[in-house]
Amino acid sequence: MTNTGVCRLMLGGFILLKTCLSLCCSKVTENAKNSLATLKRENPCLEPTLAIIQARNDQLFQEANKNFAKEIGLRVIHICLPEGSTKDEIVSEILRLNEDPNVQGLALDLPESLYSSKVLNAVKPEKDVDGLSSVNLGHLVHGDVCDCLVPPTVCAVMELLGGVGGKKVLLLGARGAEAAALQSVLQREGAAVLSCHWKAPQLQSELRQADVVLFGSTKPSDVPVSWIKPGATVINCAHGLLSEKHNCGQQNNPAAEKTVGSLVVAMRMQNMVKNMERWIQSQHYRKWDLHCLKLQPLSPVPSDIEISRAQSPKAVDVLAKEIGLLTDEIEIYGQTKAKVRLSLLERLKDQPDGKYVLVAGITPTPLGEGKSTVTIGLVQALTAHLNINSFACLRQPSQGPTFGVKGGAAGGGYAQVIPMEEFNLHLTGDIHAITAANNLLAAAIDARILHENTQSDKSLYNRLVPVVNGMRGFSAIQLARLRRLGINKTDPETLTEKEIGKFVRLDIDPSTITWQRVVDTNDRFLRKITVGQANTEKGFVRQAQFDIAVASEIMAILALTTSLQDMKERLGKMVVANDHKGEPVTAEDLGVTGALAVLMKDAIKPTLMQTLEGTPVFVHAGPFANIAHGNSSVLADKIALKLVGEKGFVVTEAGFGADIGMEKFFNIKCRASGLVPSVVVLVATVRALKMHGGGPNVTAGAPLKKEYTEENLQLVADGCCNLQKQIQITQLFGVPVVVALNVFKTDSPAEVDLVCKIAKESGAFDAVPCNHWSAGGRGAVKLAQAVEKAANQKNSFKYLYSLELPIVEKIRIIAQKVYGAQDIELSPVAQSQVDRYTRQGFGNLPICMAKTHLSLSHQPERKGVPTGFILPITEVRASIGAGFIYPLVGTMSTMPGLPTRPCFYDIDLDPITEQVKGLF
């Protein structure tokens, strides 16, 4: 047969192929369109976007991509780079698109010379629609079809060939990733595959034997078509099939190649739809693939900071990926901490929550109980030793106590958060953001009083609503104030004089200002100050004070908020004073809500860290545990509960004893979050119980007396009354309780057994000795197992009181049922405050008792279980934005002071290594 005859035969085959190709294109397009429509019905907000980086002038290929995408329902963006762009320029563009959360797929249309390993592997595997990255090809070669995408050209070839079992396939001029993919798939389908180049000496012989010939590059003119076996199927799968002219000897036969190229484009779009299915699946919860860090505990146990530094933490982005966070859901701060974005809650909204565990304690003593250490030890045991997903959620420590009297707050021993110096110092700046927001509002209050005292209504109005570029207009927050005042006008020129006066004057009564400035330092001399003494303040002088930053209502709001919108609303509701008519004045009235939200926009995101064994921790919010509720944030808990999954555990800690932190957790935090606790872990120590049993006082720095270092079963038995009372308080809420007994080397086995026996007889589900301080998670495995069992018990959680009850009655219920008081007694000031809050519409808020944490009563020295006392309520204040009323029992200081020898004497910085010294 002549060359011309062979060409005619092949051309006839190509015409048949064209019809087949057209049908294939239609079928692939229709299938992809239907699949995407289903995805969009299930995910209405879905807007799948494919980015194509093009570095050659090929309008035909660009149009084909756009047309197929439009028909299927995909959005395509072309990044057209100049011809002659370098590999580095291509890679730079790829890396940018890798991090774009709005792009779910990435494809390349480049000259042949740019398809290098460096370029192909720059594409994130999860966005690799062309399937040519080494990760994707590795899965393909190993047969892991579920974990990869088959390259579009390979898909097109296989669609055209149908079955290839037993056939001889010749790959001509094919090389690189696409050739490897073709060879792998063909061999898996049973074909005998041979690859050679156009200049191979045995080319004619191979062409004569091949049933299928695949051109991977343009056929040279000196290779006659007569060499091809009659009846063989010939497919050209070179790059640029839509524009380059590949044929079997004729110079102008692009139709077949054009159709082949169209099928490749259709297959690319089908891959994009498959990628969307995988992307949506990745948005949902998946089992953690967590690499835990090994511990080698030493004896004696080194200092906390020595233990912290001896461990090498994982990079935080690695930890984030292990627990199912997506790249665009974290904001990295250095190597070991990151903010987590709230968008995660929307992504995992249909994911069932895990179990919710609260760690509380007996009434605190100077000997310490170790709630934070138990929290960390428990999650290390759950995840690193029992292979159960778990998250610890802790409060951020205040810088004041860190430099003052307490030292670190990251746990202790072999159960702590690392790096501990970062945990204790600044972290990601949340407390600084709260300080800035709080003090902006304080400045706004005094400035507003000054301006109202020194200006007429007209002058105030002209300054509050100035003319800008010849126009005068209200800001959004001013329009909201007008609506609250009943003035339904939007044009500043239409207000009457009376309306102007109503609008511009807040008429704040300085004697009622409750909003104070804050600083995160224990500075006793700021407990009472005088502001306004400069001549520029025109004689407006008043007494005020500073609180410590964590006592700010904004901190309480951060801990209780459930979203950015909720936080804005809470910030606006904060009552800072009353006007002369006795009506509340809010941050919204002062026009500062939006500015406060801006200052808090990053602080609202929980901070991700890790334990010594590499398990995840959220550190977020740290409200003062006396005048606020003393718990970490609702948002951290909510995100963690989604991440751990239905069988996982989130362990969080309440401040002080169960009578304060736990009661507020249930009655305030759980109301705000809507979350239901599964288990309470109640922490105790033998030596703390001995103090409650009548043991001698402890002096800081002095050696412990023998009562605490030698066996004394009677003291332990007597002190267990406090443990029994705290168990009873937990039972008021219907939640199972597990007692965790922190064991010290001075505790005798008989003392430990006695505490556990009394705890179980008093209603605890279980009582477990723990050694996590000295052994890490391994020392809390029995506790973890007890918690897991308790979480499967029937849970009849209930609140202690109804919000509809009067304020005084809610206070009385807490005093009598929780503290064991005979009754309460309100001072005349407190009673008038209750009456005012009730009249102002705040009577249905929960109660946040502000009292000493050192006793169930209001008297710190009364240990054990005091009874028969009358609880005095000296004042009643309100945190309306946070959403609670807080009665003051006795005198409460909101600004700690420095002791004679503060912790800062021991804290130093090595100028060579930049390591912090002496921090716990």
XYZ file of N, CA and C in Angstrom, residues 633-741:
327
model
N -12.305 30.427 76.663
C -13.349 30.918 75.765
C -14.309 29.848 75.250
N -15.521 30.289 75.012
C -16.539 29.454 74.370
C -16.089 29.068 72.964
N -15.497 30.028 72.239
C -15.088 29.757 70.864
C -14.026 28.663 70.784
N -13.045 28.714 71.691
C -12.017 27.665 71.695
C -12.658 26.300 71.933
N -13.579 26.237 72.878
C -14.255 24.970 73.175
C -15.055 24.478 71.968
N -15.794 25.396 71.332
C -16.638 25.006 70.196
C -15.797 24.477 69.036
N -14.705 25.179 68.724
C -13.840 24.736 67.632
C -13.199 23.391 67.971
N -12.712 23.265 69.194
C -12.067 22.016 69.611
C -13.038 20.845 69.571
N -14.285 21.062 69.995
C -15.280 19.989 69.995
C -15.565 19.488 68.584
N -15.484 20.377 67.603
C -15.655 19.951 66.209
C -14.428 19.179 65.722
N -13.252 19.654 66.089
C -12.018 19.039 65.591
C -11.790 17.638 66.151
N -12.163 17.401 67.413
C -11.892 16.071 67.993
C -12.833 15.008 67.453
N -14.007 15.421 66.970
C -14.956 14.444 66.460
C -15.791 13.822 67.556
N -16.778 13.049 67.144
C -17.790 12.533 68.062
C -17.215 11.699 69.200
N -16.123 10.987 68.948
C -15.550 10.113 69.969
C -14.392 10.761 70.721
N -14.113 12.019 70.409
C -13.003 12.707 71.053
C -13.420 13.452 72.305
N -12.426 14.086 72.952
C -12.662 14.787 74.211
C -12.046 16.179 74.173
N -12.787 17.141 74.695
C -12.257 18.487 74.929
C -12.235 18.703 76.434
N -11.049 19.005 76.949
C -10.870 19.172 78.391
C -10.548 20.636 78.674
N -11.398 21.280 79.432
C -11.175 22.676 79.780
C -11.154 22.825 81.291
N -10.680 23.959 81.760
C -10.431 24.153 83.196
C -11.211 25.355 83.719
N -11.769 25.217 84.909
C -12.454 26.320 85.573
C -11.547 26.905 86.650
N -11.673 28.193 86.870
C -10.845 28.850 87.872
C -11.252 28.503 89.298
N -10.285 28.462 90.195
C -10.517 28.252 91.629
C -11.260 26.948 91.902
N -11.997 26.877 93.024
C -12.687 25.647 93.407
C -13.986 25.468 92.643
N -14.584 24.279 92.809
C -15.834 23.976 92.109
C -16.952 24.938 92.508
N -16.882 25.486 93.730
C -17.932 26.383 94.201
C -17.921 27.721 93.455
N -16.782 28.063 92.842
C -16.705 29.332 92.106
C -16.594 29.056 90.605
N -15.450 28.537 90.155
C -15.229 28.356 88.727
C -16.213 27.417 88.078
N -16.480 26.270 88.695
C -17.392 25.300 88.101
C -18.821 25.831 88.083
N -19.249 26.418 89.187
C -20.623 26.958 89.232
C -20.832 27.998 88.148
N -19.842 28.862 87.920
C -19.953 29.884 86.879
C -19.875 29.259 85.492
N -19.066 28.216 85.352
C -18.976 27.498 84.080
C -20.357 26.983 83.675
N -21.044 26.355 84.610
C -22.354 25.781 84.304
C -23.424 26.853 84.093
N -23.513 27.782 85.033
C -24.631 28.731 85.003
C -24.434 29.902 84.042
N -23.190 30.209 83.711
C -22.933 31.351 82.819
C -22.395 30.875 81.469
N -21.270 30.165 81.486
C -20.639 29.790 80.217
C -21.495 28.815 79.413
N -22.050 27.801 80.072
C -22.859 26.824 79.336
C -24.146 27.445 78.794
N -24.661 28.452 79.487
C -25.835 29.155 78.943
C -25.456 29.921 77.680
N -24.283 30.540 77.697
C -23.841 31.321 76.532
C -23.529 30.422 75.339
N -22.955 29.261 75.601
C -22.496 28.387 74.517
C -23.553 27.403 74.045
N -24.465 27.025 74.962
C -25.420 25.971 74.641
C -24.812 24.583 74.695
N -23.573 24.471 75.156
C -22.893 23.179 75.227
C -23.245 22.450 76.521
N -23.275 21.135 76.446
C -23.620 20.321 77.616
C -22.384 19.551 78.081
N -21.962 19.738 79.326
C -20.773 19.028 79.830
C -21.035 17.536 80.003
N -19.983 16.744 79.796
C -20.108 15.288 79.910
C -19.621 14.766 81.254
N -18.527 15.345 81.758
C -17.879 14.869 82.989
C -17.227 16.060 83.686
N -17.190 16.004 85.014
C -16.370 16.926 85.801
C -15.239 16.134 86.434
N -14.017 16.621 86.251
C -12.861 16.050 86.953
C -12.556 16.983 88.122
N -12.643 16.469 89.328
C -12.432 17.261 90.534
C -11.048 16.958 91.094
N -10.198 17.974 91.137
C -8.799 17.782 91.511
C -8.598 18.032 93.002
N -7.829 17.159 93.621
C -7.497 17.311 95.046
C -6.087 16.795 95.281
N -5.512 17.184 96.406
C -4.240 16.612 96.860
C -4.374 16.243 98.326
N -3.587 15.275 98.754
C -3.623 14.857 100.153
C -3.260 16.019 101.069
N -2.203 16.750 100.709
C -1.744 17.799 101.625
C -2.711 18.980 101.677
N -3.415 19.294 100.546
C -4.412 20.359 100.597
C -5.593 19.932 101.465
N -5.968 18.655 101.381
C -7.058 18.160 102.222
C -6.664 18.196 103.700
N -5.389 17.964 103.971
C -4.932 18.048 105.357
C -5.127 19.468 105.910
N -4.889 20.468 105.096
C -5.095 21.846 105.555
C -6.567 22.079 105.849
N -7.469 21.539 104.982
C -8.905 21.678 105.242
C -9.326 20.893 106.484
N -8.516 19.912 106.838
C -8.838 19.125 108.035
C -8.308 19.738 109.322
N -7.706 20.924 109.220
C -7.205 21.600 110.409
C -5.705 21.667 110.492
N -5.008 21.338 109.410
C -3.548 21.404 109.399
C -3.052 22.821 109.589
N -1.786 22.967 110.017
C -1.248 24.298 110.313
C -1.146 25.173 109.057
N -1.111 26.497 109.261
C -0.956 27.431 108.154
C 0.383 27.226 107.459
N 0.417 27.619 106.233
C 1.628 27.465 105.418
C 2.170 28.846 105.103
N 3.474 29.006 105.268
C 4.127 30.279 104.937
C 4.947 30.092 103.671
N 4.742 30.977 102.721
C 5.449 30.873 101.439
C 6.959 30.880 101.658
N 7.649 29.934 101.067
C 9.107 29.865 101.159
C 9.615 29.066 102.338
N 8.760 28.860 103.352
C 9.182 28.109 104.548
C 8.976 26.610 104.312
N 9.811 25.752 104.931
C 9.636 24.302 104.784
C 8.269 23.869 105.302
N 7.697 22.848 104.675
C 6.404 22.344 105.118
C 6.539 21.650 106.472
N 5.545 21.820 107.301
C 5.545 21.174 108.621
C 5.244 19.690 108.459
N 5.583 18.931 109.493
C 5.536 17.470 109.397
C 4.134 16.929 109.096
N 3.103 17.699 109.488
C 1.741 17.246 109.202
C 1.530 17.012 107.700
N 2.290 17.744 106.877
C 2.117 17.652 105.432
C 3.103 16.697 104.765
N 4.107 16.271 105.506
C 5.124 15.399 104.902
C 5.125 13.992 105.500
N 4.356 13.798 106.584
C 4.273 12.483 107.207
C 2.829 12.000 107.191
N 2.660 10.691 107.264
C 1.304 10.132 107.214
C 0.480 10.614 108.403
N -0.745 11.098 108.093
C -1.673 11.537 109.133
C -3.092 11.293 108.614
N -3.573 10.094 108.839
C -4.860 9.689 108.275
C -6.027 10.484 108.847
N -5.904 10.899 110.104
C -7.008 11.642 110.708
C -7.184 13.004 110.042
N -6.045 13.693 109.830
C -6.126 15.001 109.146
C -6.731 14.841 107.752
N -6.337 13.782 107.050
C -6.874 13.539 105.707
C -8.367 13.301 105.775
N -8.791 12.448 106.697
C -10.220 12.128 106.830
C -11.030 13.380 107.152
N -10.498 14.198 108.060
C -11.217 15.430 108.429
C -11.308 16.396 107.247
N -10.218 16.458 106.486
C -10.199 17.410 105.358
C -11.039 16.977 104.186
N -11.361 15.695 104.115
C -12.172 15.208 102.996
C -13.582 15.787 103.005
N -13.958 16.453 104.093
C -15.271 17.105 104.109
C -15.382 18.122 102.977
N -14.263 18.817 102.671
C -14.296 19.805 101.581
C -14.463 19.102 100.238
N -13.763 17.987 100.058
C -13.902 17.211 98.827
C -15.337 16.701 98.678
N -15.887 16.202 99.781
C -17.269 15.712 99.734
C -18.245 16.826 99.359
N -18.049 18.017 99.888
C -18.922 19.150 99.583
C -18.827 19.524 98.100
N -17.613 19.507 97.562
C -17.458 19.874 96.148
C -18.079 18.811 95.242
N -18.023 17.556 95.657
C -18.708 16.496 94.901
C -20.211 16.743 94.918
N -20.728 17.109 96.084
C -22.162 17.398 96.207
C -22.576 18.580 95.322
N -21.721 19.602 95.256
C -22.021 20.757 94.405
C -22.120 20.312 92.945
N -21.194 19.442 92.529
C -21.226 18.931 91.149
C -22.524 18.171 90.890
N -22.936 17.392 91.863
C -24.155 16.601 91.698
C -25.406 17.464 91.577
N -25.350 18.696 92.074
C -26.479 19.616 91.908
C -26.795 19.848 90.430
N -25.763 19.710 89.583
C -25.924 19.982 88.156
C -26.141 18.698 87.344
N -26.122 17.547 87.997
C -26.436 16.295 87.322
C -25.356 15.755 86.417
N -24.095 16.102 86.692
C -22.987 15.671 85.836
C -22.112 14.676 86.598
N -21.719 13.559 85.960
C -20.829 12.597 86.639
C -19.506 13.259 87.025
N -18.955 12.857 88.176
C -17.710 13.454 88.643
C -16.669 12.372 88.898
N -15.461 12.631 88.399
C -14.308 11.751 88.641
C -13.302 12.556 89.447
N -12.849 12.022 90.567
C -11.855 12.706 91.396
C -10.460 12.324 90.918
N -9.643 13.349 90.659
C -8.241 13.136 90.285
C -7.380 13.550 91.468
N -6.698 12.595 92.064
C -5.863 12.870 93.219
C -4.417 13.030 92.764
